[in-house]
Amino acid sequence: MIEVEQLTKRYGQKTAVDNLSFQVHPGHVTGFLGPNGAGKSTTMRMMLDLDNPTAGRVRIDGQRYRELAEPLKYMGALLDAKAFHGGRSAYNNLLCYAQANRIPERRVGEVLDIVGLTAVAKKKSKGFSLGMGQRLGIAFALLGDPRILMFDEPVNGLDPEGIHWIRNLMKNLAAQGRTVFVSSHLMSEMALTADHLIVIGQGKLLADTSMADFIAANSRSYVRVRSPQQERLRDVFHRAGVTAIEVGDGSFEIDGVGAAKGIGELAAQNQITLHELSPQQASLEEAFMQMTAGSVEYHAHNLDTPSGVGGAPMPPPQMPPGAAPPPPQQQWGGGWGQGPGPDQDQGQGKG
Ligand SMILES: Nc1ncnc2c1ncn2[C@@H]1O[C@H](COP(=O)(O)OP(=O)(O)OP(=O)(O)O)[C@@H](O)[C@H]1O
């Protein structure tokens, strides 16, 4: 379980995370939503002790991340899919990390298999597409076979097959009783994957609720009714005291998806033909837009307005501090991803 308690992070005058408290429980995929700049990445970084909170605390199964004896076996994270050595093969990237964290080598092959990179395991990762890099980042997260997994925008760059795969992966991990915490801007995908939601805006908690309750609470649900006998149907609704809104295309809208059964029966009793009787539930995207409308920090402007689009300065990529770094000649950091690195054995698959 992840426990976030009154977490606050300030950068100078900017409050990125504002007195945030929530828990992430095992056995569920919990979605972490918020508009750009809401504080999601900052919160995730504090969960991994990559940033110190200004106030409050995070506990991973009751402990700080950096106090965990073998952190990769507790919690695996995908924060920045580019945080690996471009000149090294996928296999050797993982092997290096595994050896530094006392994880057996056989696990490298296992995670490459899980993420579908076995065929390219010996290739230098700098040649990887965005989607392949994302899969390698997920392999890093899975390496320690952790009970808790955290993914920041895991579907970035994945094709439809990849998106389908990660959806099933996250659901399976949760079904195994693991804690899965995932941020994404892809609402349609989140709606299919997450069963619980934490929503933040401008660093503050906006919602901590089930997916179904979130959509119901932040959107209008109604039944659409269409009939070739529109006038008769209007009279029937009037006599029965049904509040039906007539919309431009000749259909009626009646609030509440549960109204469909009664309306169908009413129409049948009055021998009215219906061409449509369809419950309409807003999408997660619509509910999200509705809830966060007041918390959107970065607004796009029309092309004919003088100013452009705001943007958040991105912190540099880092690895979790509790995880041991690779050996000194293969340091995480500056030279990564900038051409061939020190491992000359690509093609052999061992470090
Ligand atoms: N290192 C930093 N220095 C200064 N400000 C920062 C730093 N990191 C984040 N911020 C600011 O904190 C706020 C929250 O940023 P954060 O990246 O956590 O948001 P986010 O919800 O992850 O956004 P996005 O969806 O765009 O990735 C933003 O206003 C951002 O500009």
Short mmCIF file of C-alpha atoms and ligand atoms in Angstrom, two decimals:
data_model
loop_
_atom_site.label_atom_id
_atom_site.label_comp_id
_atom_site.label_asym_id
_atom_site.label_seq_id
_atom_site.Cartn_x
_atom_site.Cartn_y
_atom_site.Cartn_z
CA MET A 1 0.00 0.00 0.00
CA ILE A 2 1.10 3.57 -0.68
CA GLU A 3 0.11 6.19 1.92
CA VAL A 4 0.40 9.87 1.09
CA GLU A 5 -0.13 12.11 4.10
CA GLN A 6 -0.52 15.88 3.91
CA LEU A 7 2.13 16.02 1.22
CA THR A 8 3.25 19.49 0.11
CA LYS A 9 5.97 20.51 -2.33
CA ARG A 10 6.93 24.12 -3.05
CA TYR A 11 9.39 25.31 -5.65
CA GLY A 12 10.01 28.92 -4.61
CA GLN A 13 6.65 30.67 -4.85
CA LYS A 14 5.10 27.76 -6.76
CA THR A 15 3.12 25.18 -4.76
CA ALA A 16 3.29 22.08 -6.97
CA VAL A 17 1.66 19.73 -4.44
CA ASP A 18 -0.67 21.14 -1.82
CA ASN A 19 -1.49 19.18 1.37
CA LEU A 20 -2.30 16.02 -0.56
CA SER A 21 -3.53 12.90 1.29
CA PHE A 22 -4.66 9.61 -0.23
CA GLN A 23 -3.94 5.88 -0.16
CA VAL A 24 -3.33 3.45 -3.00
CA HIS A 25 -4.52 -0.05 -2.19
CA PRO A 26 -3.44 -3.48 -3.42
CA GLY A 27 -5.58 -5.46 -5.83
CA HIS A 28 -6.65 -2.45 -7.89
CA VAL A 29 -5.43 -0.36 -10.77
CA THR A 30 -5.60 3.18 -9.40
CA GLY A 31 -5.53 5.93 -12.01
CA PHE A 32 -3.80 9.21 -11.18
CA LEU A 33 -5.36 12.04 -13.18
CA GLY A 34 -4.92 15.77 -13.38
CA PRO A 35 -4.45 18.48 -16.00
CA ASN A 36 -0.95 19.46 -17.16
CA GLY A 37 1.05 20.88 -14.26
CA ALA A 38 -1.36 19.47 -11.65
CA GLY A 39 1.51 17.92 -9.69
CA LYS A 40 1.28 14.24 -10.68
CA SER A 41 4.95 13.73 -11.58
CA THR A 42 6.09 15.71 -8.53
CA THR A 43 3.94 13.49 -6.31
CA MET A 44 5.31 10.34 -7.94
CA ARG A 45 8.86 11.58 -7.56
CA MET A 46 8.28 12.17 -3.85
CA MET A 47 6.87 8.64 -3.53
CA LEU A 48 10.26 7.39 -4.77
CA ASP A 49 12.21 9.86 -2.60
CA LEU A 50 13.59 11.55 -5.72
CA ASP A 51 12.33 14.86 -4.29
CA ASN A 52 12.01 15.85 -0.65
CA PRO A 53 8.58 17.08 0.42
CA THR A 54 8.32 20.57 1.86
CA ALA A 55 5.85 19.02 4.33
CA GLY A 56 4.02 15.73 4.81
CA ARG A 57 5.21 12.23 4.04
CA VAL A 58 4.84 9.12 1.89
CA ARG A 59 4.93 5.58 3.26
CA ILE A 60 5.46 2.45 1.16
CA ASP A 61 4.11 -0.48 3.19
CA GLY A 62 4.72 1.64 6.26
CA GLN A 63 8.24 2.83 5.40
CA ARG A 64 9.94 5.60 3.46
CA TYR A 65 11.12 4.42 0.07
CA ARG A 66 14.77 5.11 0.91
CA GLU A 67 14.48 3.07 4.12
CA LEU A 68 13.39 -0.07 2.28
CA ALA A 69 16.08 -2.75 2.47
CA GLU A 70 15.63 -3.87 -1.16
CA PRO A 71 13.51 -1.13 -2.75
CA LEU A 72 13.22 -2.68 -6.22
CA LYS A 73 11.57 -5.71 -4.65
CA TYR A 74 8.95 -3.48 -2.99
CA MET A 75 8.24 -0.95 -5.65
CA GLY A 76 9.01 -0.72 -9.35
CA ALA A 77 8.49 2.48 -11.27
CA LEU A 78 8.39 3.81 -14.79
CA LEU A 79 8.96 7.55 -14.51
CA ASP A 80 11.16 8.38 -17.47
CA ALA A 81 11.40 5.74 -20.16
CA LYS A 82 14.61 7.37 -21.46
CA ALA A 83 16.60 6.79 -18.26
CA PHE A 84 18.77 4.00 -19.60
CA HIS A 85 22.10 3.76 -21.42
CA GLY A 86 21.57 4.21 -25.15
CA GLY A 87 24.86 2.55 -26.10
CA ARG A 88 24.11 -0.60 -24.19
CA SER A 89 21.81 -3.43 -25.26
CA ALA A 90 18.39 -3.84 -23.65
CA TYR A 91 19.70 -7.03 -22.00
CA ASN A 92 22.82 -5.36 -20.62
CA ASN A 93 20.91 -2.31 -19.42
CA LEU A 94 18.72 -4.60 -17.35
CA LEU A 95 21.56 -6.89 -16.31
CA CYS A 96 23.59 -3.99 -15.00
CA TYR A 97 20.66 -2.80 -12.92
CA ALA A 98 19.89 -6.34 -11.75
CA GLN A 99 23.48 -7.03 -10.65
CA ALA A 100 23.69 -3.74 -8.76
CA ASN A 101 20.51 -4.68 -6.89
CA ARG A 102 21.24 -8.38 -6.25
CA ILE A 103 18.53 -9.59 -8.62
CA PRO A 104 19.34 -12.93 -10.34
CA GLU A 105 20.26 -12.75 -14.04
CA ARG A 106 17.47 -15.11 -15.08
CA ARG A 107 15.00 -12.37 -14.16
CA VAL A 108 16.40 -10.22 -17.01
CA GLY A 109 15.27 -12.78 -19.58
CA GLU A 110 11.91 -13.11 -17.84
CA VAL A 111 11.11 -9.40 -17.91
CA LEU A 112 12.29 -9.03 -21.52
CA ASP A 113 9.89 -11.81 -22.37
CA ILE A 114 7.03 -10.19 -20.43
CA VAL A 115 7.47 -6.86 -22.27
CA GLY A 116 7.96 -8.52 -25.67
CA LEU A 117 11.56 -7.39 -26.28
CA THR A 118 13.28 -10.80 -26.36
CA ALA A 119 13.87 -10.59 -30.11
CA VAL A 120 15.71 -7.26 -29.77
CA ALA A 121 17.37 -7.96 -26.40
CA LYS A 122 20.88 -7.71 -27.92
CA LYS A 123 20.25 -4.48 -29.83
CA LYS A 124 21.53 -1.13 -28.54
CA SER A 125 18.66 0.66 -26.90
CA LYS A 126 19.50 4.01 -28.53
CA GLY A 127 17.99 2.60 -31.73
CA PHE A 128 14.72 1.79 -30.00
CA SER A 129 11.49 3.45 -31.04
CA LEU A 130 9.48 5.39 -28.45
CA GLY A 131 7.27 2.35 -27.89
CA MET A 132 10.23 -0.05 -27.51
CA GLY A 133 11.85 2.37 -25.05
CA GLN A 134 8.60 2.44 -23.12
CA ARG A 135 8.55 -1.37 -22.98
CA LEU A 136 12.16 -1.37 -21.75
CA GLY A 137 11.21 1.14 -19.06
CA ILE A 138 8.40 -1.18 -17.99
CA ALA A 139 10.89 -4.08 -17.90
CA PHE A 140 12.99 -2.02 -15.42
CA ALA A 141 9.91 -1.52 -13.26
CA LEU A 142 9.16 -5.26 -13.25
CA LEU A 143 12.75 -6.39 -12.63
CA GLY A 144 12.49 -6.79 -8.85
CA ASP A 145 9.08 -8.54 -9.13
CA PRO A 146 7.70 -5.81 -6.83
CA ARG A 147 4.39 -5.80 -4.95
CA ILE A 148 3.85 -2.14 -5.86
CA LEU A 149 4.10 -0.71 -9.36
CA MET A 150 3.94 2.88 -10.42
CA PHE A 151 3.75 3.98 -14.05
CA ASP A 152 3.89 7.60 -15.22
CA GLU A 153 2.28 7.80 -18.68
CA PRO A 154 3.03 4.17 -19.61
CA VAL A 155 1.14 4.19 -22.93
CA ASN A 156 3.19 7.09 -24.34
CA GLY A 157 4.38 6.07 -27.78
CA LEU A 158 2.76 2.65 -27.76
CA ASP A 159 0.80 1.47 -30.79
CA PRO A 160 -2.73 0.00 -30.37
CA GLU A 161 -1.34 -3.50 -29.78
CA GLY A 162 1.07 -2.08 -27.18
CA ILE A 163 -1.72 -0.16 -25.47
CA HIS A 164 -3.85 -3.29 -25.34
CA TRP A 165 -0.89 -5.21 -23.91
CA ILE A 166 -0.14 -2.70 -21.14
CA ARG A 167 -3.82 -2.53 -20.21
CA ASN A 168 -3.87 -6.29 -19.69
CA LEU A 169 -0.50 -6.24 -17.93
CA MET A 170 -1.73 -3.69 -15.38
CA LYS A 171 -5.00 -5.54 -14.82
CA ASN A 172 -3.15 -8.84 -14.37
CA LEU A 173 -0.69 -7.28 -11.91
CA ALA A 174 -3.62 -5.93 -9.88
CA ALA A 175 -5.42 -9.28 -10.10
CA GLN A 176 -2.32 -10.89 -8.57
CA GLY A 177 -2.92 -8.64 -5.55
CA ARG A 178 -0.29 -6.02 -6.41
CA THR A 179 -0.73 -2.29 -5.98
CA VAL A 180 -0.80 -0.56 -9.38
CA PHE A 181 -0.69 3.24 -9.58
CA VAL A 182 -0.75 4.78 -13.04
CA SER A 183 -0.96 8.25 -14.52
CA SER A 184 -2.18 8.90 -18.04
CA HIS A 185 -3.66 11.65 -20.16
CA LEU A 186 -5.38 9.08 -22.35
CA MET A 187 -8.81 9.08 -20.75
CA SER A 188 -10.38 6.44 -22.98
CA GLU A 189 -7.57 4.09 -21.99
CA MET A 190 -7.78 4.97 -18.31
CA ALA A 191 -11.51 4.29 -18.38
CA LEU A 192 -10.80 0.74 -19.57
CA THR A 193 -7.93 0.08 -17.17
CA ALA A 194 -8.43 1.75 -13.80
CA ASP A 195 -11.10 0.85 -11.26
CA HIS A 196 -10.25 3.58 -8.80
CA LEU A 197 -9.23 7.20 -9.42
CA ILE A 198 -7.21 9.84 -7.63
CA VAL A 199 -7.77 13.19 -9.34
CA ILE A 200 -5.73 16.29 -8.53
CA GLY A 201 -5.80 19.88 -9.77
CA GLN A 202 -3.22 22.56 -8.94
CA GLY A 203 -1.66 20.18 -6.43
CA LYS A 204 -4.89 19.61 -4.47
CA LEU A 205 -6.99 16.48 -4.17
CA LEU A 206 -10.18 16.79 -6.25
CA ALA A 207 -11.45 13.21 -6.07
CA ASP A 208 -10.59 9.84 -4.52
CA THR A 209 -13.32 7.54 -5.77
CA SER A 210 -14.29 4.57 -7.92
CA MET A 211 -14.36 5.05 -11.69
CA ALA A 212 -18.14 4.54 -11.84
CA ASP A 213 -18.85 7.01 -9.03
CA PHE A 214 -16.52 9.59 -10.56
CA ILE A 215 -18.31 9.50 -13.92
CA ALA A 216 -21.75 9.50 -12.29
CA ALA A 217 -20.90 12.44 -10.01
CA ASN A 218 -19.33 14.61 -12.70
CA SER A 219 -21.53 14.17 -15.71
CA ARG A 220 -25.13 13.96 -16.81
CA SER A 221 -26.59 10.58 -17.71
CA TYR A 222 -29.82 10.36 -19.67
CA VAL A 223 -31.89 8.21 -21.98
CA ARG A 224 -32.30 9.23 -25.62
CA VAL A 225 -35.69 8.38 -27.15
CA ARG A 226 -36.53 8.69 -30.82
CA SER A 227 -39.86 7.89 -32.42
CA PRO A 228 -41.56 8.48 -35.77
CA GLN A 229 -44.64 9.41 -33.66
CA GLN A 230 -42.96 12.33 -31.96
CA GLU A 231 -46.10 14.34 -31.19
CA ARG A 232 -47.97 11.40 -29.67
CA LEU A 233 -44.91 10.54 -27.61
CA ARG A 234 -44.73 14.13 -26.36
CA ASP A 235 -48.38 13.90 -25.22
CA VAL A 236 -47.78 10.54 -23.50
CA PHE A 237 -44.79 11.98 -21.64
CA HIS A 238 -46.84 15.02 -20.66
CA ARG A 239 -49.74 12.92 -19.32
CA ALA A 240 -47.39 10.59 -17.43
CA GLY A 241 -45.52 13.52 -15.88
CA VAL A 242 -42.19 12.56 -17.50
CA THR A 243 -39.80 15.49 -17.90
CA ALA A 244 -38.48 15.03 -21.44
CA ILE A 245 -36.21 17.58 -23.10
CA GLU A 246 -36.84 17.85 -26.81
CA VAL A 247 -33.59 18.29 -28.72
CA GLY A 248 -33.02 19.68 -32.19
CA ASP A 249 -32.89 16.38 -34.07
CA GLY A 250 -36.40 15.38 -32.97
CA SER A 251 -35.30 13.09 -30.16
CA PHE A 252 -36.13 13.39 -26.46
CA GLU A 253 -33.69 13.24 -23.54
CA ILE A 254 -34.85 12.00 -20.13
CA ASP A 255 -32.46 12.29 -17.18
CA GLY A 256 -31.08 9.13 -15.55
CA VAL A 257 -30.00 5.97 -17.38
CA GLY A 258 -32.42 3.95 -15.23
CA ALA A 259 -35.36 5.62 -16.99
CA ALA A 260 -35.07 3.41 -20.12
CA LYS A 261 -37.17 0.50 -18.80
CA GLY A 262 -40.12 2.67 -17.75
CA ILE A 263 -40.08 4.64 -21.00
CA GLY A 264 -40.03 1.47 -23.10
CA GLU A 265 -43.04 0.15 -21.20
CA LEU A 266 -44.88 3.47 -21.44
CA ALA A 267 -44.35 3.55 -25.20
CA ALA A 268 -45.54 -0.08 -25.56
CA GLN A 269 -48.70 0.56 -23.50
CA ASN A 270 -49.53 3.46 -25.83
CA GLN A 271 -48.58 1.52 -28.99
CA ILE A 272 -45.90 4.01 -29.94
CA THR A 273 -43.08 2.82 -32.18
CA LEU A 274 -39.61 3.63 -30.95
CA HIS A 275 -36.60 3.85 -33.25
CA GLU A 276 -34.18 4.50 -30.42
CA LEU A 277 -34.17 3.98 -26.65
CA SER A 278 -30.56 4.35 -25.57
CA PRO A 279 -29.04 5.12 -22.18
CA GLN A 280 -26.28 7.74 -22.56
CA GLN A 281 -23.46 7.83 -20.01
CA ALA A 282 -20.79 10.50 -20.27
CA SER A 283 -17.26 9.34 -20.92
CA LEU A 284 -14.47 9.63 -18.34
CA GLU A 285 -13.01 12.38 -20.52
CA GLU A 286 -16.19 14.46 -20.29
CA ALA A 287 -16.43 13.89 -16.53
CA PHE A 288 -12.75 14.77 -16.11
CA MET A 289 -13.10 17.99 -18.15
CA GLN A 290 -16.14 18.92 -16.10
CA MET A 291 -14.40 18.35 -12.76
CA THR A 292 -11.05 19.93 -13.59
CA ALA A 293 -12.34 22.91 -15.60
CA GLY A 294 -11.39 25.29 -12.78
CA SER A 295 -7.95 23.74 -12.22
CA VAL A 296 -6.47 23.86 -15.70
CA GLU A 297 -3.22 25.78 -15.43
CA TYR A 298 -2.02 25.77 -19.02
CA HIS A 299 -4.55 26.97 -21.58
CA ALA A 300 -3.95 26.82 -25.31
CA HIS A 301 -4.68 29.99 -27.30
CA ASN A 302 -6.16 30.31 -30.74
CA LEU A 303 -3.62 30.61 -33.54
CA ASP A 304 -4.57 34.24 -34.12
CA THR A 305 -3.85 35.30 -30.53
CA PRO A 306 -0.38 36.72 -29.83
CA SER A 307 0.72 34.37 -27.04
CA GLY A 308 1.37 30.66 -27.32
CA VAL A 309 0.89 27.71 -25.01
CA GLY A 310 2.25 27.61 -21.48
CA GLY A 311 4.57 24.82 -20.49
CA ALA A 312 5.94 23.29 -17.35
CA PRO A 313 9.72 23.10 -16.93
CA MET A 314 10.55 19.43 -16.70
CA PRO A 315 12.87 18.21 -13.98
CA PRO A 316 15.85 16.17 -15.22
CA PRO A 317 15.38 12.36 -15.37
CA GLN A 318 16.64 10.53 -12.31
CA MET A 319 16.64 7.01 -10.96
CA PRO A 320 15.22 6.14 -7.51
CA PRO A 321 17.83 6.82 -4.81
CA GLY A 322 17.26 3.56 -2.93
CA ALA A 323 18.13 1.54 -6.01
CA ALA A 324 21.84 0.96 -6.34
CA PRO A 325 23.38 2.61 -9.41
CA PRO A 326 25.43 0.65 -11.95
CA PRO A 327 29.22 0.41 -11.57
CA PRO A 328 31.22 3.71 -11.74
CA GLN A 329 32.32 3.45 -15.38
CA GLN A 330 28.66 3.10 -16.32
CA GLN A 331 27.13 5.91 -14.26
CA TRP A 332 23.55 7.05 -14.64
CA GLY A 333 23.49 10.60 -15.84
CA GLY A 334 24.97 13.07 -18.30
CA GLY A 335 26.33 10.82 -21.06
CA TRP A 336 23.33 8.54 -21.19
CA GLY A 337 21.56 8.23 -24.46
CA GLN A 338 24.37 10.14 -26.26
CA GLY A 339 25.94 7.47 -28.35
CA PRO A 340 27.73 4.17 -27.74
CA GLY A 341 28.67 3.49 -24.17
CA PRO A 342 31.36 1.35 -22.65
CA ASP A 343 29.82 -2.06 -23.20
CA GLN A 344 31.42 -3.60 -26.25
CA ASP A 345 29.66 -6.90 -25.99
CA GLN A 346 26.42 -6.16 -27.68
CA GLY A 347 25.34 -9.17 -29.52
CA GLN A 348 26.51 -11.48 -26.74
CA GLY A 349 23.79 -10.55 -24.34
CA LYS A 350 25.93 -10.58 -21.18
CA GLY A 351 27.50 -7.74 -19.25
N1 LIG B 1 11.98 21.18 -10.55
C1 LIG B 1 11.01 22.07 -10.62
N2 LIG B 1 11.25 23.38 -10.41
C2 LIG B 1 10.26 24.29 -10.44
N3 LIG B 1 8.96 24.00 -10.69
C3 LIG B 1 8.66 22.73 -10.92
C4 LIG B 1 9.65 21.69 -10.90
N4 LIG B 1 9.03 20.51 -11.15
C5 LIG B 1 7.73 20.80 -11.33
N5 LIG B 1 7.50 22.12 -11.20
C6 LIG B 1 6.20 22.80 -11.30
O1 LIG B 1 5.30 22.12 -10.46
C7 LIG B 1 4.02 22.02 -11.08
C8 LIG B 1 3.61 20.56 -11.15
O2 LIG B 1 4.41 19.92 -12.13
P1 LIG B 1 4.30 18.36 -12.45
O3 LIG B 1 5.30 18.04 -13.50
O4 LIG B 1 4.35 17.59 -11.19
O5 LIG B 1 2.83 18.28 -13.03
P2 LIG B 1 2.13 17.08 -13.83
O6 LIG B 1 0.76 16.94 -13.26
O7 LIG B 1 2.99 15.87 -13.81
O8 LIG B 1 2.05 17.69 -15.28
P3 LIG B 1 2.01 16.97 -16.72
O9 LIG B 1 0.69 16.31 -16.82
O10 LIG B 1 2.14 18.13 -17.66
O11 LIG B 1 3.17 16.01 -16.79
C9 LIG B 1 4.14 22.69 -12.44
O12 LIG B 1 3.64 24.01 -12.34
C10 LIG B 1 5.61 22.70 -12.71
O13 LIG B 1 5.96 23.81 -13.48
#
